[in-house]
Amino acid sequence: MHPEEHEFLKNYRLEDYPRPSVTADIAVFSLHQEELPGYRREPEKKLCILLIQRGNPPFKDCWALPGGFLQPGETVETCAGRELQEETGAEVRLLRHIGIFSQPERDPRGWIISNAFLSVLNQEKLSQMEIQGADDAACAKWFDIEFTQNVLTLRSGEIVLTARVKEIRNQFDMPEFEILESGGLAFDHAKIIALALRYLRQEAREFRLIFDFLPETFTLTELQKTQEAVTGEPTLPANFRRKISDRVAGTEDFTEGAGHRPARLYRKSE
Amino acid sequence: MHPEEHEFLKNYRLEDYPRPSVTADIAVFSLHQEELPGYRREPEKKLCILLIQRGNPPFKDCWALPGGFLQPGETVETCAGRELQEETGAEVRLLRHIGIFSQPERDPRGWIISNAFLSVLNQEKLSQMEIQGADDAACAKWFDIEFTQNVLTLRSGEIVLTARVKEIRNQFDMPEFEILESGGLAFDHAKIIALALRYLRQEAREFRLIFDFLPETFTLTELQKTQEAVTGEPTLPANFRRKISDRVAGTEDFTEGAGHRPARLYRKSE
DNA sequence: GCAAAAGTGTTAACAGTACACCCATGT
DNA sequence: ACATGGGTGTACTGTTAACACTTTTGC
């Protein structure tokens, strides 16, 4: 650095200008298995999302996405990874930045802008996982997701959260969701969830991100059911197999004891 | 709001925690016409980007994307729109958020995180436009863009800026560009430009964002040449016309005096 | 006439859809 | 035996790429 530059920087005071607080909020998706009657039947897979019940105002007792404040020395990605790891105890392998939410009045505490991330947790880890209580001892739960005709429904046992949204374009033609009605969800998190879900579904239709729900090796039917659970659209098995064929590599292992012909196990290729 | 919540908020001090400065930086693209010899020839279109020469340290005299600090009461989108409008004098109709850059050491002035945006300026306005000097009286120029084999070359008259980059995935599998070499570009702006360009090309291949380079009505050949200039890939006219046919609506107007058969003018449909 | 762009038609290759069919297994 | 998922083949349809060809203008 030139001496001139050094001199300039010494006199430069970022603190003289107002600054916002910055957070990372993460929409973490996973799959929830539901056993079906009949010893041969494959369990049904359902898409679910992790939410945390707020222990403090604002939006006390409402449900919110896991997340937290950006700290000095970290990037927004590492912040998202750290917060999620603290919350779930699981290693975070995948993040996607899906938007930034900076409406001035979005948080009653003041000027707080949120980086929204998408993540996917391996189903295997999910079942082993003990969800850690957050720092403020609030409780965390996985909610099954339904999202049709602009109505988002989240269910966890007795708890049912719903939100009605509308897909719009802002003044700069950017795609956004507007909240028409929201019950039980904190802040603008219904918007974030809707956006994350739209992103995830788009990716899953193009055979991306679906591998991250499953263990290292899997059967093609498991992979297909995963795609169907995420997108909400059924596929014909024969066609799915052909389209996926150059994205997977077969192993020499097969499933056993399933009451039907053994299935070859595959892994992601490339 | 409950009285309890109100009480809590009164005692809550966001200022007690460290906060970063937040900026919006915009990669604005447009087309630059180049006349060709022969009275019948269509002028060649070249993709270009607006850069501003920094008048102050850090990176004094280097070239940077237009942008500025987020101010209280605005969203990052309106900040980007405002900064760009101040810089170019033109109305900003389109923005896309393409990423957030928050490496702690990215700006020597301190903790500054940047929201990267993509925008497109109508070619018509570009030719009328007098580029305004920035507040710090630095100069702004349009640079022609080349980006092949991971080498980014920006040219404006005598000035040539080059950067060598590499597309990588970070620890969370997020796509990123790493700067291997960068001459004359400030901060990490080579990364941002590479990411914006990749995004723009992807969109243009799928017939999006290309309309924003042109006036309300245009000929199909102009639209095709626009797509080719952006993606860097040639197309066969007959095939282009078929694929675009349901995204445009024909008008009753035709071009005149071009030295060849008149072309129908179209507008974007839907 | 001629060069340039405007615009239409044709074909072969390819990808996507729907469906029929056989295989292998545990109870 | 049979229900269930594993897996292959095939006919049909729509999309895409490549190329040939005609039209219309200004000089």
XYZ file of C-alpha atoms (C1' of nucleotides) in Angstrom:
594
model
C 0.000 0.000 0.000
C 1.211 3.495 -0.852
C 2.050 5.831 2.046
C -0.621 8.181 0.708
C -3.252 5.451 0.973
C -2.117 4.551 4.437
C -2.471 8.173 5.568
C -5.978 8.326 4.114
C -7.131 5.177 5.841
C -5.889 6.387 9.228
C -8.277 9.320 9.034
C -11.206 7.318 7.664
C -13.971 6.600 10.170
C -16.589 4.059 9.101
C -18.202 4.582 12.508
C -19.214 8.099 11.446
C -21.922 6.604 9.231
C -24.986 4.645 10.369
C -24.745 0.890 9.941
C -27.356 -1.876 10.068
C -27.162 -5.107 12.026
C -26.807 -8.098 9.711
C -28.135 -11.597 10.252
C -28.154 -14.924 8.449
C -31.389 -16.934 8.513
C -31.451 -20.465 7.174
C -34.286 -22.478 5.664
C -33.059 -26.036 6.368
C -34.917 -28.762 4.582
C -34.854 -32.486 5.197
C -37.009 -35.566 4.676
C -39.283 -37.159 7.191
C -40.070 -40.870 6.763
C -43.588 -42.139 7.306
C -44.077 -45.909 7.552
C -46.887 -47.395 5.479
C -48.855 -50.577 6.234
C -47.636 -53.731 4.455
C -44.191 -55.258 5.002
C -43.126 -54.651 1.374
C -44.066 -50.992 1.135
C -41.450 -48.295 0.797
C -41.932 -45.629 3.530
C -43.393 -42.364 2.295
C -41.020 -39.403 2.237
C -42.199 -35.948 3.247
C -40.362 -32.659 2.909
C -39.853 -30.841 6.197
C -38.252 -27.668 7.517
C -36.678 -26.757 10.859
C -38.249 -23.930 12.873
C -37.481 -22.548 16.295
C -39.955 -21.183 18.773
C -38.910 -17.747 19.933
C -38.453 -17.413 23.697
C -38.224 -13.606 23.692
C -39.978 -10.639 22.117
C -40.458 -9.581 19.439
C -42.737 -12.348 18.128
C -42.402 -14.264 21.416
C -43.757 -17.844 21.026
C -43.925 -17.490 17.244
C -41.894 -19.814 15.052
C -38.828 -18.550 13.180
C -36.030 -19.778 10.957
C -32.798 -20.652 12.730
C -30.190 -17.928 12.377
C -28.273 -15.196 14.135
C -26.170 -12.094 13.939
C -23.113 -11.752 11.749
C -19.981 -11.481 13.848
C -16.729 -9.674 13.006
C -14.243 -11.836 11.098
C -16.749 -14.147 9.453
C -18.517 -14.173 6.100
C -22.299 -14.423 5.910
C -21.849 -18.017 4.709
C -19.731 -19.043 7.671
C -22.208 -17.257 9.926
C -25.053 -19.304 8.449
C -22.981 -22.496 8.740
C -22.040 -21.741 12.343
C -25.560 -20.880 13.470
C -26.990 -23.969 11.841
C -24.311 -26.227 13.291
C -24.940 -24.785 16.763
C -28.633 -25.424 16.335
C -28.571 -28.920 14.894
C -25.210 -30.354 15.875
C -24.857 -31.639 12.308
C -22.098 -30.681 9.899
C -23.381 -28.237 7.264
C -22.265 -29.256 3.787
C -24.498 -27.195 1.588
C -25.709 -23.608 1.530
C -27.289 -21.423 -1.132
C -27.797 -17.684 -0.756
C -31.356 -17.076 -1.874
C -31.894 -13.409 -1.150
C -31.490 -10.477 1.152
C -34.339 -8.966 3.127
C -33.795 -5.360 4.086
C -37.191 -3.665 4.448
C -36.540 -1.041 7.142
C -39.596 -2.007 9.173
C -39.097 -5.786 8.968
C -37.803 -6.095 12.554
C -39.278 -4.016 15.404
C -35.927 -4.099 17.208
C -34.486 -1.734 14.602
C -32.399 -1.739 11.463
C -31.668 -5.407 10.839
C -31.147 -6.901 7.406
C -31.291 -10.628 6.840
C -29.366 -12.859 4.470
C -31.588 -15.787 3.605
C -29.930 -19.145 3.006
C -31.156 -22.525 1.921
C -29.642 -25.732 3.280
C -30.373 -29.441 3.084
C -29.751 -31.961 5.838
C -29.081 -35.574 5.103
C -32.009 -37.699 6.176
C -29.717 -40.213 7.863
C -28.292 -37.606 10.214
C -31.733 -36.242 10.899
C -32.922 -39.482 12.484
C -29.809 -39.755 14.709
C -29.918 -36.085 15.530
C -30.804 -34.620 18.874
C -31.901 -31.075 18.139
C -30.003 -28.818 20.497
C -31.884 -26.165 22.415
C -30.969 -22.685 21.202
C -28.982 -20.347 23.435
C -32.207 -18.873 24.744
C -33.511 -22.365 25.521
C -36.296 -22.128 22.942
C -37.471 -25.340 21.324
C -36.869 -26.495 17.762
C -39.146 -28.716 15.663
C -39.331 -30.143 12.169
C -42.486 -29.116 10.296
C -43.927 -31.026 7.359
C -44.428 -28.723 4.374
C -47.283 -28.268 1.958
C -47.271 -25.440 -0.559
C -50.004 -25.325 -3.182
C -52.033 -22.480 -4.680
C -50.021 -19.912 -2.765
C -50.951 -21.392 0.585
C -48.079 -22.574 2.734
C -48.955 -25.055 5.472
C -46.456 -26.226 8.089
C -47.376 -29.066 10.443
C -45.638 -30.581 13.451
C -47.947 -32.812 15.462
C -50.684 -30.586 16.818
C -49.049 -27.350 15.697
C -50.258 -25.991 12.367
C -48.918 -22.783 10.840
C -50.369 -21.348 7.640
C -49.517 -18.405 5.438
C -51.112 -17.101 2.261
C -48.624 -15.472 -0.097
C -48.581 -14.047 -3.598
C -45.722 -14.077 -6.075
C -45.032 -10.559 -7.340
C -42.306 -8.504 -8.998
C -40.923 -5.454 -7.206
C -40.206 -2.093 -8.884
C -36.970 -3.525 -10.313
C -38.660 -6.649 -11.692
C -37.149 -8.837 -8.960
C -39.277 -11.872 -7.999
C -40.639 -11.658 -4.447
C -43.376 -13.078 -2.276
C -45.863 -10.803 -0.602
C -47.460 -12.020 2.651
C -51.252 -11.771 2.529
C -51.864 -13.610 5.805
C -49.479 -15.267 8.221
C -50.268 -17.087 11.420
C -47.623 -18.041 13.940
C -44.557 -17.235 11.838
C -42.178 -14.519 13.048
C -40.991 -11.464 11.102
C -41.129 -11.843 7.295
C -40.084 -15.481 7.533
C -43.102 -16.699 5.551
C -41.646 -14.782 2.588
C -38.242 -16.362 3.073
C -39.666 -19.866 3.368
C -41.759 -19.399 0.221
C -38.751 -18.113 -1.707
C -36.502 -20.903 -0.432
C -39.076 -23.519 -1.330
C -39.522 -22.132 -4.828
C -35.740 -22.172 -5.282
C -35.405 -25.710 -3.929
C -38.204 -27.026 -6.133
C -36.702 -25.430 -9.218
C -33.340 -27.020 -8.458
C -34.860 -30.422 -7.663
C -36.730 -30.468 -10.983
C -33.342 -30.185 -12.679
C -31.933 -33.032 -10.547
C -29.858 -30.782 -8.305
C -29.782 -30.733 -4.464
C -31.795 -33.977 -4.280
C -28.658 -36.034 -3.553
C -28.025 -33.989 -0.409
C -31.131 -35.401 1.267
C -29.798 -38.966 1.047
C -26.819 -40.959 2.364
C -23.740 -41.625 0.176
C -25.402 -44.590 -1.529
C -29.055 -44.982 -2.336
C -31.454 -46.800 -4.638
C -32.887 -45.062 -7.685
C -36.382 -45.351 -6.247
C -35.270 -43.539 -3.079
C -33.822 -40.792 -5.249
C -37.013 -40.584 -7.289
C -39.226 -40.438 -4.186
C -36.970 -37.674 -2.878
C -37.442 -35.633 -6.018
C -41.183 -36.214 -5.877
C -41.384 -35.192 -2.204
C -39.508 -31.964 -2.907
C -41.198 -30.892 -6.115
C -44.608 -32.287 -5.248
C -44.826 -33.752 -8.757
C -44.930 -37.498 -9.578
C -42.677 -39.084 -12.216
C -42.777 -42.325 -14.160
C -40.031 -44.658 -12.878
C -38.791 -45.720 -16.335
C -38.329 -42.130 -17.445
C -36.736 -41.035 -14.181
C -34.142 -43.774 -14.468
C -33.130 -42.762 -17.970
C -32.818 -39.081 -17.139
C -30.812 -39.680 -13.975
C -28.578 -42.342 -15.534
C -25.633 -40.092 -16.385
C -25.673 -38.342 -13.021
C -25.229 -41.509 -10.949
C -22.719 -44.349 -10.858
C -23.783 -47.879 -9.872
C -21.998 -49.736 -7.070
C -21.770 -53.521 -6.656
C -24.002 -53.451 -3.592
C -27.691 -54.297 -3.428
C -30.455 -53.849 -0.862
C -31.603 -56.975 1.013
C -34.666 -58.196 2.856
C -37.170 -55.794 1.352
C -39.771 -58.327 0.242
C -39.056 -57.733 -3.443
C -36.271 -57.888 -5.993
C -33.018 -56.369 -4.571
C -32.184 -52.877 -5.810
C -28.735 -51.760 -6.881
C -27.197 -49.008 -4.769
C -25.924 -45.951 -6.621
C -23.797 -42.953 -5.716
C -23.640 -39.476 -7.235
C -21.235 -39.359 -10.178
C -18.736 -36.690 -11.381
C -47.812 -5.173 20.209
C -48.072 -6.539 23.742
C -46.946 -4.258 26.587
C -44.416 -6.947 27.513
C -42.883 -6.773 24.026
C -42.773 -3.025 24.160
C -40.919 -3.092 27.476
C -38.369 -5.528 26.077
C -37.709 -3.445 22.998
C -37.101 -0.314 25.051
C -34.213 -2.023 26.807
C -32.793 -3.636 23.670
C -29.649 -1.985 22.317
C -28.562 -3.080 18.865
C -25.686 -0.623 19.176
C -24.139 -2.852 21.853
C -23.084 -5.309 19.144
C -20.593 -4.693 16.336
C -22.142 -3.972 12.930
C -20.638 -3.923 9.442
C -21.040 -1.203 6.843
C -23.164 -2.405 3.935
C -22.860 -1.364 0.293
C -24.575 -2.128 -2.992
C -22.357 -2.512 -6.073
C -23.901 -2.797 -9.498
C -22.629 -4.495 -12.631
C -24.526 -2.501 -15.297
C -24.437 -3.970 -18.758
C -25.386 -2.370 -22.042
C -24.655 -2.691 -25.754
C -22.162 -0.649 -27.700
C -22.798 -0.274 -31.469
C -19.918 -0.554 -33.887
C -20.525 0.554 -37.500
C -19.340 -1.843 -40.194
C -18.267 -0.939 -43.767
C -20.998 -1.322 -46.418
C -24.225 0.698 -46.439
C -26.387 -2.387 -46.003
C -24.585 -3.894 -43.023
C -26.175 -4.102 -39.613
C -23.886 -2.482 -36.998
C -22.101 -4.959 -34.723
C -23.290 -5.077 -31.120
C -20.812 -5.469 -28.294
C -21.535 -6.112 -24.637
C -20.136 -3.438 -22.315
C -20.053 -2.612 -18.621
C -19.859 0.681 -16.717
C -16.843 1.262 -14.457
C -15.756 4.239 -12.411
C -12.234 5.355 -11.775
C -11.633 5.829 -8.088
C -10.490 9.294 -7.072
C -9.569 8.352 -3.513
C -7.711 5.584 -1.707
C -7.982 2.705 -1.279
C -7.338 1.530 -4.867
C -6.950 5.154 -6.027
C -7.012 5.332 -9.870
C -8.234 1.738 -10.160
C -11.567 1.011 -11.782
C -14.555 -0.097 -9.736
C -18.233 -0.922 -10.101
C -20.647 1.938 -9.395
C -22.201 1.671 -5.948
C -22.340 3.126 -2.477
C -23.318 2.737 1.142
C -26.729 1.587 2.308
C -28.554 4.396 4.083
C -31.161 4.145 6.853
C -34.712 3.755 5.577
C -33.877 2.121 2.247
C -33.632 -1.480 1.073
C -30.484 -2.756 -0.638
C -32.449 -2.724 -3.928
C -33.469 0.898 -3.630
C -29.896 1.707 -2.617
C -28.610 0.040 -5.792
C -31.267 1.801 -7.874
C -30.484 5.171 -6.325
C -26.717 4.895 -6.714
C -27.052 3.807 -10.311
C -29.522 6.550 -11.132
C -27.191 9.142 -9.573
C -24.316 7.784 -11.623
C -26.002 7.439 -15.010
C -29.001 9.763 -14.884
C -31.076 6.973 -16.415
C -34.104 5.362 -14.821
C -33.267 1.907 -13.455
C -35.903 -0.645 -14.456
C -34.165 -3.907 -13.750
C -32.038 -5.305 -10.945
C -31.000 -8.809 -9.934
C -29.277 -9.651 -6.674
C -26.422 -11.919 -7.655
C -24.547 -12.414 -4.409
C -23.111 -10.997 -1.257
C -19.413 -10.476 -0.705
C -18.411 -10.410 2.937
C -14.802 -11.604 3.218
C -13.533 -9.649 6.260
C -10.364 -8.467 4.470
C -12.031 -7.472 1.195
C -11.882 -3.733 1.924
C -8.862 -2.139 3.638
C -11.096 0.550 5.133
C -12.646 -1.982 7.458
C -15.670 -4.223 7.821
C -17.668 -3.588 4.659
C -19.906 -6.144 3.025
C -21.138 -5.695 -0.514
C -24.410 -6.671 -2.143
C -23.709 -7.352 -5.782
C -26.419 -6.477 -8.293
C -26.811 -6.922 -12.013
C -28.578 -4.349 -14.150
C -29.176 -3.740 -17.837
C -29.421 -0.342 -19.510
C -31.407 0.192 -22.640
C -29.081 0.821 -25.549
C -31.157 3.775 -26.742
C -30.704 5.641 -23.475
C -27.028 4.823 -23.470
C -26.363 6.791 -26.641
C -28.297 9.841 -25.368
C -26.782 9.573 -21.963
C -24.234 11.919 -20.504
C -22.520 9.959 -17.792
C -22.547 12.068 -14.660
C -19.359 12.475 -12.670
C -19.592 10.741 -9.319
C -19.721 12.760 -6.099
C -15.959 12.504 -5.766
C -15.571 13.806 -9.340
C -14.104 10.533 -10.613
C -14.672 9.579 -14.228
C -16.939 6.838 -15.561
C -16.442 4.835 -18.760
C -18.080 1.979 -20.626
C -15.730 -0.993 -21.172
C -16.197 -3.613 -23.895
C -16.217 -7.096 -22.403
C -14.521 -10.315 -23.427
C -14.645 -13.368 -21.199
C -13.234 -16.614 -22.541
C -11.193 -19.388 -20.950
C -11.414 -17.734 -17.553
C -9.734 -14.555 -18.786
C -11.772 -11.397 -18.426
C -10.705 -8.485 -20.644
C -12.238 -5.017 -20.374
C -11.400 -2.374 -23.001
C -12.220 1.315 -23.286
C -10.119 3.034 -25.929
C -6.515 2.799 -24.751
C -7.393 1.422 -21.325
C -7.216 -2.356 -21.023
C -7.987 -4.200 -17.804
C -7.515 -7.957 -17.503
C -8.206 -10.498 -14.806
C -7.650 -14.227 -14.680
C -10.212 -16.067 -12.581
C -11.185 -19.632 -11.737
C -14.619 -20.993 -11.036
C -14.635 -22.885 -7.745
C -17.003 -24.128 -5.063
C -16.589 -22.904 -1.495
C -16.829 -25.125 1.619
C -20.630 -25.037 1.349
C -20.652 -25.954 -2.351
C -21.582 -22.415 -3.381
C -20.281 -21.370 -6.826
C -17.665 -18.619 -6.657
C -14.898 -17.088 -8.704
C -11.379 -16.956 -7.333
C -9.134 -14.139 -8.599
C -5.790 -15.495 -9.839
C -4.549 -12.201 -11.292
C -6.192 -8.820 -11.536
C -4.817 -5.626 -13.047
C -6.458 -2.261 -12.546
C -9.691 -3.444 -10.923
C -10.450 -2.331 -7.360
C -11.310 -4.574 -4.393
C -12.772 -7.980 -5.343
C -14.721 -6.462 -8.232
C -13.236 -8.878 -10.782
C -15.043 -11.652 -8.880
C -18.306 -9.739 -8.945
C -18.040 -8.958 -12.648
C -17.288 -12.596 -13.466
C -20.260 -13.778 -11.416
C -22.578 -11.166 -12.916
C -21.498 -12.060 -16.416
C -22.031 -15.753 -15.816
C -25.501 -15.007 -14.464
C -26.373 -12.696 -17.364
C -25.201 -15.225 -19.970
C -27.200 -17.993 -18.368
C -30.327 -15.836 -18.415
C -29.742 -14.658 -21.984
C -29.412 -18.255 -23.216
C -32.927 -18.828 -21.899
C -34.222 -15.675 -23.666
C -34.460 -13.597 -20.489
C -33.005 -10.105 -19.859
C -32.197 -9.648 -23.573
C -35.269 -7.455 -24.126
C -33.962 -4.952 -21.576
C -31.047 -4.007 -23.827
C -33.394 -2.807 -26.590
C -36.094 -0.148 -27.052
C -39.819 -0.998 -26.807
C -39.928 -2.254 -30.399
C -37.158 -4.020 -32.273
C -36.544 -6.363 -35.176
C -35.959 -10.055 -34.591
C -32.445 -9.742 -35.987
C -31.622 -7.037 -33.453
C -32.892 -9.300 -30.709
C -30.851 -12.199 -32.044
C -27.686 -10.107 -32.294
C -28.293 -8.964 -28.727
C -28.474 -12.532 -27.494
C -25.334 -13.402 -29.446
C -23.426 -10.396 -28.065
C -24.331 -11.347 -24.505
C -23.771 -15.089 -24.632
C -20.885 -14.973 -27.098
C -22.527 -17.839 -29.003
C -23.885 -17.622 -32.582
C -27.363 -18.893 -33.530
C -29.031 -19.818 -36.812
C -31.644 -17.162 -37.702
C -34.392 -19.612 -38.711
C -34.121 -21.475 -35.409
C -33.893 -18.314 -33.326
C -37.095 -17.000 -34.873
C -39.017 -20.160 -34.065
C -37.860 -20.306 -30.448
C -38.565 -16.626 -29.794
C -41.907 -16.624 -31.601
C -44.124 -17.081 -28.549
C -42.243 -14.533 -26.450
C -42.788 -11.635 -28.870
C -45.795 -9.992 -30.500
C -45.559 -8.465 -33.978
C -46.601 -4.851 -34.598
C -47.784 -3.356 -37.895
C -44.626 -1.275 -38.256
C -41.609 -2.035 -40.414
C -38.077 -0.710 -40.703
C -37.303 1.499 -43.736
C -34.290 2.557 -45.743
C -31.968 -0.215 -44.693
C -30.874 -1.358 -48.147
C -32.712 -4.657 -47.870
C -36.188 -6.067 -47.299
C -38.044 -4.206 -44.506
C -38.213 -6.013 -41.168
C -41.286 -6.202 -38.981
C -40.968 -4.555 -35.576
C -41.851 -6.670 -32.567
C -42.440 -6.033 -28.880
C -42.104 -8.319 -25.855
C -45.303 -10.293 -25.277
C -47.156 -11.348 -22.061
C -27.482 -6.695 -60.944
C -26.040 -7.432 -56.345
C -25.304 -7.638 -51.462
C -27.509 -7.855 -47.333
C -31.015 -8.971 -44.350
C -36.124 -10.917 -43.918
C -38.523 -14.712 -43.747
C -40.386 -19.805 -44.861
C -39.931 -24.843 -45.545
C -37.822 -29.425 -44.959
C -35.411 -33.022 -42.952
C -32.985 -35.921 -39.686
C -31.598 -36.444 -35.041
C -32.693 -36.215 -30.464
C -35.294 -35.974 -26.117
C -39.509 -36.587 -23.546
C -43.944 -39.220 -22.525
C -46.736 -42.973 -21.735
C -47.272 -47.592 -21.333
C -46.449 -52.661 -21.624
C -43.886 -56.078 -19.931
C -40.724 -59.319 -17.321
C -37.683 -60.122 -12.948
C -36.707 -61.234 -8.083
C -37.969 -61.338 -3.490
C -40.208 -62.355 1.504
C -44.090 -63.774 3.530
C -49.406 -67.308 -4.952
C -48.910 -62.534 -4.784
C -47.890 -57.887 -3.834
C -44.242 -54.856 -4.311
C -40.553 -52.609 -6.116
C -36.534 -53.324 -9.802
C -35.602 -52.877 -14.314
C -35.937 -52.913 -19.826
C -38.119 -52.097 -24.302
C -40.912 -49.560 -27.515
C -43.993 -46.640 -29.986
C -45.366 -41.937 -30.275
C -44.708 -37.079 -29.974
C -42.579 -32.736 -29.784
C -38.293 -30.083 -29.981
C -33.905 -28.803 -31.968
C -30.170 -28.231 -35.427
C -28.775 -27.699 -39.994
C -29.460 -26.297 -44.367
C -31.893 -24.845 -48.716
C -34.510 -21.576 -50.610
C -37.481 -17.273 -51.859
C -38.438 -12.203 -50.927
C -37.492 -7.325 -50.729
C -34.946 -3.471 -50.578
C -31.060 0.710 -51.776
C -27.565 1.691 -54.385
